[in-house]
Structures are given as structure tokens and as C-alpha cells.
GROMACS .gro file of C-alpha atoms in nm:
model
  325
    1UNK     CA    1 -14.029   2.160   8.105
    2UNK     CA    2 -13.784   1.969   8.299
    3UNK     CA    3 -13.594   2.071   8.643
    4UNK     CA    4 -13.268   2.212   8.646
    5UNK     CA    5 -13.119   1.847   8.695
    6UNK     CA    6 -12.851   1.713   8.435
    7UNK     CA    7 -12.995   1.655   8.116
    8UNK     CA    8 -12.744   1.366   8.097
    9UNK     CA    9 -12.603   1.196   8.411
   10UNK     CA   10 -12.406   0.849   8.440
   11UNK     CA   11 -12.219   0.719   8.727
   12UNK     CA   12 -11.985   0.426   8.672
   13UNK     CA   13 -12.230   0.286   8.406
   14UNK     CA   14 -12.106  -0.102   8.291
   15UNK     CA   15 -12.254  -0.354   8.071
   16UNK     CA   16 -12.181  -0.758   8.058
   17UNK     CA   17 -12.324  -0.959   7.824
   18UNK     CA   18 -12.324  -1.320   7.870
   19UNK     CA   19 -11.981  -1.504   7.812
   20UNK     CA   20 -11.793  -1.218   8.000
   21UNK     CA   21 -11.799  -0.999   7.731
   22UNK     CA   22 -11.782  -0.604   7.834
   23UNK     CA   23 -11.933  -0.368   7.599
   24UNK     CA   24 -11.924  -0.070   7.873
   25UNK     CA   25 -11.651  -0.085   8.162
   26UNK     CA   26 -11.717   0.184   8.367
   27UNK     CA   27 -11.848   0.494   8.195
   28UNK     CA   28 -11.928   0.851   8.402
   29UNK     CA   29 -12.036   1.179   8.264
   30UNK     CA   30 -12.250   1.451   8.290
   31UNK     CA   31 -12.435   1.691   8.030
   32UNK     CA   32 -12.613   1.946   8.152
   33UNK     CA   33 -12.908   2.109   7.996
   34UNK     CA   34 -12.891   2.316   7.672
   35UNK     CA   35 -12.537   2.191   7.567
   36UNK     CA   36 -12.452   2.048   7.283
   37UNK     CA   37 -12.222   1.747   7.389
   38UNK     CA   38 -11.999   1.530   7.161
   39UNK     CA   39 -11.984   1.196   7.235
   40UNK     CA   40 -11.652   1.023   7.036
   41UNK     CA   41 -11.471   0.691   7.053
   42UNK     CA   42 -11.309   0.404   6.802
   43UNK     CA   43 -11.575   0.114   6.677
   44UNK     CA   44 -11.618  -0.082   6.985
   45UNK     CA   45 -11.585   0.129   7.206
   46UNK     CA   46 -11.925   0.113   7.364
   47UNK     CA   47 -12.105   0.376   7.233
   48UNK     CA   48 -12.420   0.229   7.046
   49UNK     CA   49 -12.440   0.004   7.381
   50UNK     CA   50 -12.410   0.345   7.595
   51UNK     CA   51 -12.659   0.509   7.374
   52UNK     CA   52 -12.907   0.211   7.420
   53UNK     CA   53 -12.848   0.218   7.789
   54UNK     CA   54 -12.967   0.585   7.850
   55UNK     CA   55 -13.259   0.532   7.624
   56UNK     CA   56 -13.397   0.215   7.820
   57UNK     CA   57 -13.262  -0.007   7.525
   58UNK     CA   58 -13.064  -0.184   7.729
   59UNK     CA   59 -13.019  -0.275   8.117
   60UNK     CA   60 -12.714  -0.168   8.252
   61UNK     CA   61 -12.546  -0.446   8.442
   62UNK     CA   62 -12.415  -0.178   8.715
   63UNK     CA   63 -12.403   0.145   8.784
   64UNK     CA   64 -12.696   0.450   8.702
   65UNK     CA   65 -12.826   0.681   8.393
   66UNK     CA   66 -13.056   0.948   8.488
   67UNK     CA   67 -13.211   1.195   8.243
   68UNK     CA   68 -13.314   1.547   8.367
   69UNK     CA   69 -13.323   1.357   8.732
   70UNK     CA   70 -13.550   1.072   8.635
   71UNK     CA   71 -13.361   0.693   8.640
   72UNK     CA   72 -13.331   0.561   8.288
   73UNK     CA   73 -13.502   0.272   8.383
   74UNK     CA   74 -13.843   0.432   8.432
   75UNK     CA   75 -14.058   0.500   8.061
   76UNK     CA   76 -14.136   0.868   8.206
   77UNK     CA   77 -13.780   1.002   8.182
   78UNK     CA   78 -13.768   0.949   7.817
   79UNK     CA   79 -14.076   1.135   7.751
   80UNK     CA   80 -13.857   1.459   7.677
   81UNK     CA   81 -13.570   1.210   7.429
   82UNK     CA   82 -13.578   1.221   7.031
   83UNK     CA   83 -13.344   1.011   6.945
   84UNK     CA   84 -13.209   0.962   6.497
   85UNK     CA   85 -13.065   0.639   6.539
   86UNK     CA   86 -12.762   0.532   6.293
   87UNK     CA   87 -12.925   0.285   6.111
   88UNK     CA   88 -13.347   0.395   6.041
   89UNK     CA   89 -13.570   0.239   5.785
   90UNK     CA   90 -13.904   0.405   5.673
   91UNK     CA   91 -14.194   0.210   5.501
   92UNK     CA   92 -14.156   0.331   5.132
   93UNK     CA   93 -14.512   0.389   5.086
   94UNK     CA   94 -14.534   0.658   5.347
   95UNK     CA   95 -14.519   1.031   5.314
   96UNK     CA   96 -14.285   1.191   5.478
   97UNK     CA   97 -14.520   1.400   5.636
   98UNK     CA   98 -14.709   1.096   5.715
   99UNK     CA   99 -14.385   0.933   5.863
  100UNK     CA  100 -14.338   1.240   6.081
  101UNK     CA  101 -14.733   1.208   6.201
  102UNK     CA  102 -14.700   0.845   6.263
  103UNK     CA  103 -14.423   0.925   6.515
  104UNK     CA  104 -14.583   1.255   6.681
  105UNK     CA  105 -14.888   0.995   6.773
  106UNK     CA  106 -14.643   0.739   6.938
  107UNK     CA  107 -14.466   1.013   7.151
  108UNK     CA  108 -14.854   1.080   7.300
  109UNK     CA  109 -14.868   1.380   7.109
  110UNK     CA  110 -15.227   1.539   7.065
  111UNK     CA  111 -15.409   1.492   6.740
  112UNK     CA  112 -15.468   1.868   6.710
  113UNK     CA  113 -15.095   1.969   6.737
  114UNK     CA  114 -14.955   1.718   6.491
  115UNK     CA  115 -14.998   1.907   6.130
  116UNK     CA  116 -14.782   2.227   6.304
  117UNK     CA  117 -14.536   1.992   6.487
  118UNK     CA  118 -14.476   1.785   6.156
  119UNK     CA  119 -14.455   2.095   5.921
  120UNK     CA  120 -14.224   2.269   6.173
  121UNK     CA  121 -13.995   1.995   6.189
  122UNK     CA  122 -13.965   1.962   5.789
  123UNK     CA  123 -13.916   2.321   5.750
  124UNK     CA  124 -13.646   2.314   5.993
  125UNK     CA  125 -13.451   1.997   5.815
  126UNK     CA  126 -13.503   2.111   5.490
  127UNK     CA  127 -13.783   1.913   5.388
  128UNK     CA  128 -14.005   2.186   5.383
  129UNK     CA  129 -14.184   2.134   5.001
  130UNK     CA  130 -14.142   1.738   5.015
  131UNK     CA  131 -14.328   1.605   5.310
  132UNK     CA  132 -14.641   1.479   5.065
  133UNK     CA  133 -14.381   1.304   4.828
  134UNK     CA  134 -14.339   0.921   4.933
  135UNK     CA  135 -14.025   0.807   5.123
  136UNK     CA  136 -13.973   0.584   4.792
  137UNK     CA  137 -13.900   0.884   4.579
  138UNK     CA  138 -13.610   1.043   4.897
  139UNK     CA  139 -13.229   1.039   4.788
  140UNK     CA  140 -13.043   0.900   5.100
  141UNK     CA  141 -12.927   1.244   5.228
  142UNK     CA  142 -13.320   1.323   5.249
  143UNK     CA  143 -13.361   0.999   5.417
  144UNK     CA  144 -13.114   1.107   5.695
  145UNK     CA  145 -13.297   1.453   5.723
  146UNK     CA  146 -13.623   1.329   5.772
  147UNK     CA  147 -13.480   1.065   6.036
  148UNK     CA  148 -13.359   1.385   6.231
  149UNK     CA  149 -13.713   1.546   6.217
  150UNK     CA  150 -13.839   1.266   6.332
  151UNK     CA  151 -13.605   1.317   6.636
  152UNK     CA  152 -13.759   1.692   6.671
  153UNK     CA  153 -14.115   1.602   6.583
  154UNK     CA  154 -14.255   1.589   6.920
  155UNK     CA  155 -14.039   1.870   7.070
  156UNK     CA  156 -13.837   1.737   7.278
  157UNK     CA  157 -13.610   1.848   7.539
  158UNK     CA  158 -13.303   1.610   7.492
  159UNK     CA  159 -13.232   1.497   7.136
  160UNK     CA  160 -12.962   1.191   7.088
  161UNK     CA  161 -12.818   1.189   6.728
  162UNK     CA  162 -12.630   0.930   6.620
  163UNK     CA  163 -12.409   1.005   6.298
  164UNK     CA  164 -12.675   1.276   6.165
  165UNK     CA  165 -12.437   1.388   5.879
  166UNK     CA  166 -12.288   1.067   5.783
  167UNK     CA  167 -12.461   1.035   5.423
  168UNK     CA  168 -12.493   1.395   5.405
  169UNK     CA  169 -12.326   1.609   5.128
  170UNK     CA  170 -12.082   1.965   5.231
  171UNK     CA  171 -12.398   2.129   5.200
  172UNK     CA  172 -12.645   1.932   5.377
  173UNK     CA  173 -12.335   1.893   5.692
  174UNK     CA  174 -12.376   2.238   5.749
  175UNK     CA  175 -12.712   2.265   5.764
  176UNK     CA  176 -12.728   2.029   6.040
  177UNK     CA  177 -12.456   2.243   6.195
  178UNK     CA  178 -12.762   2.520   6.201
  179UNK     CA  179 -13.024   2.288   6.286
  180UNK     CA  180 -12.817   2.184   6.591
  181UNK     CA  181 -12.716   2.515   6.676
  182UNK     CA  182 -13.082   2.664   6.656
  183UNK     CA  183 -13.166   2.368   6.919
  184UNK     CA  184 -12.879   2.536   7.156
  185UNK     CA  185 -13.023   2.861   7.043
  186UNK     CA  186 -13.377   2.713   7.192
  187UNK     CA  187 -13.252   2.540   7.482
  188UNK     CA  188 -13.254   2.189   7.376
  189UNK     CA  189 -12.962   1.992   7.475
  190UNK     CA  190 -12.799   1.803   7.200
  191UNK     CA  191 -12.602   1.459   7.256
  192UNK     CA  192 -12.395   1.389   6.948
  193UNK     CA  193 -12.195   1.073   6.854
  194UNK     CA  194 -12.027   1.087   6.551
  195UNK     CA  195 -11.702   1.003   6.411
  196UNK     CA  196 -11.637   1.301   6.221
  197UNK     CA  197 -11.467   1.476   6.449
  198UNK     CA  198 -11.454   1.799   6.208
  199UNK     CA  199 -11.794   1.841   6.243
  200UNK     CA  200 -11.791   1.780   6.638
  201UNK     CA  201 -11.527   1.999   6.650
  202UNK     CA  202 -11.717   2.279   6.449
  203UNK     CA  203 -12.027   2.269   6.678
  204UNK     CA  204 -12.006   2.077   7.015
  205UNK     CA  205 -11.942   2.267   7.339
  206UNK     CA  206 -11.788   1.984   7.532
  207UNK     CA  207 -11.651   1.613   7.466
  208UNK     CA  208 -11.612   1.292   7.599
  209UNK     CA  209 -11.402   1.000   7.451
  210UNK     CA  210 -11.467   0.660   7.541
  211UNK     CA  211 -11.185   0.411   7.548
  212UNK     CA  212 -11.206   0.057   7.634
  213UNK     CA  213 -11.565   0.124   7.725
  214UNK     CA  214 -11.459   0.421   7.999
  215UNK     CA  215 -11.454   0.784   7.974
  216UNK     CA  216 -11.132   0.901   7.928
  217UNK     CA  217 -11.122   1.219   7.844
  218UNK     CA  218 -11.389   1.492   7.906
  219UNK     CA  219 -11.401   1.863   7.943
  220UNK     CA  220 -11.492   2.178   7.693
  221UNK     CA  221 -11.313   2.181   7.352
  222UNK     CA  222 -11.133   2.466   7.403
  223UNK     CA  223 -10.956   2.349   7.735
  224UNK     CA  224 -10.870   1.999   7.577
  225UNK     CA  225 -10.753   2.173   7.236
  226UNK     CA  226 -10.507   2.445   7.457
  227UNK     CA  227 -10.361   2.175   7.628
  228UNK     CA  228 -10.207   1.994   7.371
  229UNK     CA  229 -10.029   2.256   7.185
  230UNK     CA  230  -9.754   2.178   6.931
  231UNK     CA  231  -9.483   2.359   6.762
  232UNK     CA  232  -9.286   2.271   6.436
  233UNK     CA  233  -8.957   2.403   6.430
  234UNK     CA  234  -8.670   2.402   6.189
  235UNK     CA  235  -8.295   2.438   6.250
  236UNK     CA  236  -7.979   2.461   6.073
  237UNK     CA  237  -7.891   2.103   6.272
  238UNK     CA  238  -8.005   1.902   6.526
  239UNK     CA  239  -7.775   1.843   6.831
  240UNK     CA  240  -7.787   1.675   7.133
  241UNK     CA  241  -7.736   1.992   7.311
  242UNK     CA  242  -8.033   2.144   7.144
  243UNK     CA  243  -8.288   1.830   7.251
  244UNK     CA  244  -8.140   1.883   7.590
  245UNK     CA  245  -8.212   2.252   7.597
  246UNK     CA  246  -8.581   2.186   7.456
  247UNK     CA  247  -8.707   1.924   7.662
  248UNK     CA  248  -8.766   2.096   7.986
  249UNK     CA  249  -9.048   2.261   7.779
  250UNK     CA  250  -9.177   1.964   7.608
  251UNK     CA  251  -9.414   1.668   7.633
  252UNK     CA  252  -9.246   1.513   7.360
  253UNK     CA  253  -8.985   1.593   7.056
  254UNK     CA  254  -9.020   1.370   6.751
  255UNK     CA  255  -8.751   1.482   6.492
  256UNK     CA  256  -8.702   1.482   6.122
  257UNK     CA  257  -8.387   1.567   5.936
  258UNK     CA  258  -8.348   1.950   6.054
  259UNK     CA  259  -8.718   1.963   6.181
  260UNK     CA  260  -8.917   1.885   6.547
  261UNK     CA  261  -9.217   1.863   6.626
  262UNK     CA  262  -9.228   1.926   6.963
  263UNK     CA  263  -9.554   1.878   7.226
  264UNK     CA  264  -9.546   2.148   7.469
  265UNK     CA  265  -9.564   2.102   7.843
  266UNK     CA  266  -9.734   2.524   7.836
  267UNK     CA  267  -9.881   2.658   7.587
  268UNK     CA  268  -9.697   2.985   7.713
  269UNK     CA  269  -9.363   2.804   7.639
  270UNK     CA  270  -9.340   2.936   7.278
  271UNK     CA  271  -9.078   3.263   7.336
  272UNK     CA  272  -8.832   3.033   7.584
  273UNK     CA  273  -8.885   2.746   7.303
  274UNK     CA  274  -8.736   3.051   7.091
  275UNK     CA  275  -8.474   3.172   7.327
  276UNK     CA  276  -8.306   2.813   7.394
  277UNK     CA  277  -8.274   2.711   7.041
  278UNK     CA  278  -8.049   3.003   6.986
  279UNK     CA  279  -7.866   2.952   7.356
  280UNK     CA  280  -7.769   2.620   7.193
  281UNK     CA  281  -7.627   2.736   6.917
  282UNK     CA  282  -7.867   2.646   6.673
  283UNK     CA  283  -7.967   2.864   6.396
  284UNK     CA  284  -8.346   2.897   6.359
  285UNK     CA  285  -8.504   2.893   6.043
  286UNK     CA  286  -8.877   2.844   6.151
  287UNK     CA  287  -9.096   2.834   6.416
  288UNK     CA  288  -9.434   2.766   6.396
  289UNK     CA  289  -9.711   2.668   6.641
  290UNK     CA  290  -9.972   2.478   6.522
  291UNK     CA  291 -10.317   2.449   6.755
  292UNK     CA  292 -10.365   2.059   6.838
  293UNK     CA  293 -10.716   1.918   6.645
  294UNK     CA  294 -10.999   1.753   6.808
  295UNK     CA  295 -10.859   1.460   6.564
  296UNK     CA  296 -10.545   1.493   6.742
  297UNK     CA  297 -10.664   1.469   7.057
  298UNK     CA  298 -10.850   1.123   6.975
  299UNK     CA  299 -10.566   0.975   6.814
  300UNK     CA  300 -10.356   1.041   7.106
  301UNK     CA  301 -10.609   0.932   7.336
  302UNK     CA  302 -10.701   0.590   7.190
  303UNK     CA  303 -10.323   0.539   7.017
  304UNK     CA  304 -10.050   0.645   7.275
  305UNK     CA  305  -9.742   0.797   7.090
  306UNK     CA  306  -9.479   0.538   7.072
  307UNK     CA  307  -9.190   0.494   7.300
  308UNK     CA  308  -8.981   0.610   6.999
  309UNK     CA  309  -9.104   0.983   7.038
  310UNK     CA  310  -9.038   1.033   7.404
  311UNK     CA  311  -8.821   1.366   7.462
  312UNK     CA  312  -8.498   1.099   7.643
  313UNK     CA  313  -8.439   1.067   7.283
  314UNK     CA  314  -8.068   1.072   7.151
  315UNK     CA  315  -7.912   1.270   6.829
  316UNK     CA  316  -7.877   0.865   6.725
  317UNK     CA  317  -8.232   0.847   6.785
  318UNK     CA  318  -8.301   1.113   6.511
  319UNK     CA  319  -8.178   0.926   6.239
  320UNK     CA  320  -8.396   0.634   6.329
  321UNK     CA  321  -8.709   0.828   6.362
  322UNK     CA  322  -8.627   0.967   5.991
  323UNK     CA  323  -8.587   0.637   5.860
  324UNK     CA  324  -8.918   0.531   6.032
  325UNK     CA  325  -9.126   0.784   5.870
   0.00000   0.00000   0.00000
């Protein structure tokens, strides 16, 4: 079992390929062990090229990657790493209990433990009655589940998924969910890049976004979902006294006809958000706050809001923000 070190840990990781090109700038972060960490950002980001970095994949041209303590670049520290890759490809003449087997060997597991490991990690996928059926005769949803027990196979204590539910059906999505949850239940720590963030948002404890090959955002969902609270309201009329009376409280106002939608500074700010609409004279018809999404969070991470929506907005303003949506 592995020390009490980081089951993730990166400092100022950055790769350059030849011709100047920079998949990862400068990329920092820490997981620690038994979490189940979401790992988000647009195509190009640097993700696959992070990804291929902590597994030994790739060299990083600067910076470190340790896992549970031991450098990356060392084959012992990814002893305790199942890893589903994105793109997997199984001989079609295989079982898939033989696929499973096949990998249990390579990981330098015993010949006597391999039948339990390889049923255990079917059962838990829900391949449980198909693992002597050949990979020929697997739909591509039970493609995707055996890659993942071929991530769990040898019982590892880190396992890297990338996009484990991307070809999966409602159904099959949430058992995933369980699957992953059972391996925070057990102790495992789970690193998950995907880019449904519904799904991140449904079962990671923490996040990271990576921007421009950088971290940019990090912290625990709940922290980066509080601070980002909105609230739609809806007036008898907009007036420049009103957006004056508002914006102390807000991060930003963008209006439409009689509605705003207004970014608070505080989540807190809610009852004087309430109190200076009617000090302005403004008849309120509805207020309603609505808790920011993970998918909010991302967009406004990796698209700034325009210049347009900043609260130094006139009552001119409103009519061109109208027109623009």
C-alpha cells in the first residue's frame, strides 16, 4: 500500500515539442489519496499530453510529476496506475476474460490470483456473464466497460480514466458513477478527464481546469460552484438608477428587456439585492437565484464574459444587449 504522499503531485509541469510548440505551459496540482479528482479543459488544452506525462508516456520538458512520492520518471511509481485510455483497441479474437488475464500478467500479477482478479473486475463493470464471449461479439458500450476493468484488473491504487462514459448509454453513465464511487468507497483515488462536465459534476470531489496548458482553476466543487452565484430578476423597468443601486452587489449585470441576470459579488447578497430594487423604485416581479453549474464555471473560465456585460453598463447599453441576444 502506498505512503501517505499525494497520490497525484505536479509542480510547474511544461512540455515543448520541437518547433516551439507548447502542449503544457506550466501545469501544478495536487490529488491526494482516495479522491476522486476531475480533470477538465477545451481540446488542446493539454490534457492527453498531461495524462501521458504522469504515466511515463511522455518526458516532461520541465518541471516534476510524482505519484504517491515516487518521480514519474521511474517504472516503480506506476506499479499502483490503471489507466482506460480514450482511444483502446482489443484483438477481436480474445475473450474478454482472456483480455482481462492478458493484462493482469503484464502488471506482474501472480498466475494464481488472476481468475479472482479478472472475475472481480467484470462483475464490478457489468460484464459479469460475458467474459467467455469474444471481444468480436461486444457492442461499443461493452467495449468501454471492459477497457475500465482492465484499468481495475490488477488492483490498483490510482486509476486514470480518460472519457470512461463517452460511448456509454443513461444507464451504463451511471453505473460508472457507482463503479467510481465504490473505488472512493475502497480507497482508490480516481483521476477523471472528461468533458461531460454533468457527470464530473455528479461524482468528482475536486476540479482542475486547464487553460492554455496551465491550471487555472482548482479547488472542491462546492467552493467553486458557491462562488459564482447568479440571480435572475425581473422588474417593471429597467433604470439607470436601478443598475446603479445593484452593482455594488454584483460581478456583473447583463440585461434583457425587463430582466437581469446579475453575478453576485456574495452569495449572501440576495435580501439587499431585494431591498435596493425596491429603494429604486422599481417594482419587482421576480427574483430568483439560480446555483452557477460546473458548465458554467468552464465556460467562464476558458471564454471570459464580454466587455458588453460588465456592471459600468448604461440604460443605452440595455437595448444593445437585447438586440445582441
Amino acid at each position: 500500500m502506498p505512503d501517505a504522499s499525494p497520490a497525484i503531485e505536479t509542480c510547474e509541469l511544461r512540455k515543448e515539442y520541437d518547433g516551439g510548440r507548447v502542449a503544457v505551459e506550466s501545469a501544478s496540482l495536487t490529488v491526494a489519496p482516495g479522491e476522486v479528482f476531475g480533470f477538465l479543459g477545451a481540446n488542446g488544452a493539454g490534457k492527453t499530453t498531461f495524462v501521458k506525462m504522469l504515466l511515463g508516456l511522455v518526458r516532461p520538458t520541465r518541471g516534476s510529476a510524482a505519484l504517491f512520492g515516487r518521480s514519474t520518471r521511474h517504472p516503480a511509481a506506476r506499479v499502483a496506475v490503471g489507466y482506460q485510455p480514450e482511444q483502446f483497441r482489443f484483438p477481436e479474437w480474445m475473450t474478454g476474460a482472456e483480455v482481462l488475464a492478458f493484462h493482469a500478467r503484464l502488471s506482474g500479477m501472480g498466475t494464481g490470483g488472476r481468475p479472482n482478479a479478472v472475475s472481480n473486475a467484470l462483475e464490478r463493470v457489468g460484464l459479469g456473464g460475458r467474459g467467455r464471449d469474444r471481444v468480436s461479439t461486444y457492442s461499443k458500450g461493452m467495449q468501454q466497460r471492459l477497457a475500465l476493468a482492465q484499468a481495475l484488473v490488477a488492483r490498483p491504487h490510482l486509476v486514470i480514466l480518460d472519457e470512461p462514459t463517452s460511448a456509454l448509454d443513461p444507464i451504463g453513465r451511471r453505473d460508472v458513477r457507482e463503479v467510481i464511487a465504490s473505488l472512493r468507497d475502497d480507497g482508490i483515488t480516481v483521476f477523471l478527464n472528461s468533458h461531460l462536465l454533468s457527470e464530473v459534476e455528479l461524482i468528482c470531489d475536486r476540479v482542475a481546469i486547464l487553460h492554455q496548458g496551465s491550471v487555472v482553476r482548482e479547488g472542491r466543487l462546492s467552493e467553486l460552484l458557491q462562488a459564482t452565484t447568479e440571480l435572475h430578476l425581473t422588474v417593471d423597468v429597467v433604470t439607470e438608477p436601478l443598475l446603479a443601486a445593484l452593482r455594488p452587489f454584483a460581478r456583473s449585470i447583463r440585461a434583457n428587456g425587463r430582466s437581469l441576470d446579475i453575478e453576485l459579488a456574495s452569495p449572501d447578497a440576495v435580501p439587499a439585492i431585494a431591498r435596493a430594487t425596491q429603494a429604486a423604485g422599481a417594482e419587482l416581479w421576480e427574483l430568483r437565484p439560480r446555483q452557477t453549474t460546473l458548465e458554467d464555471v468552464f465556460i467562464g473560465v476558458v471564454r471570459p464574459p464580454e466587455s458588453s456585460m460588465l456592471p459600468d453598463a448604461t440604460t443605452n447599453d440595455e437595448n444593445r444587449w437585447s438586440s445582441e441576444q
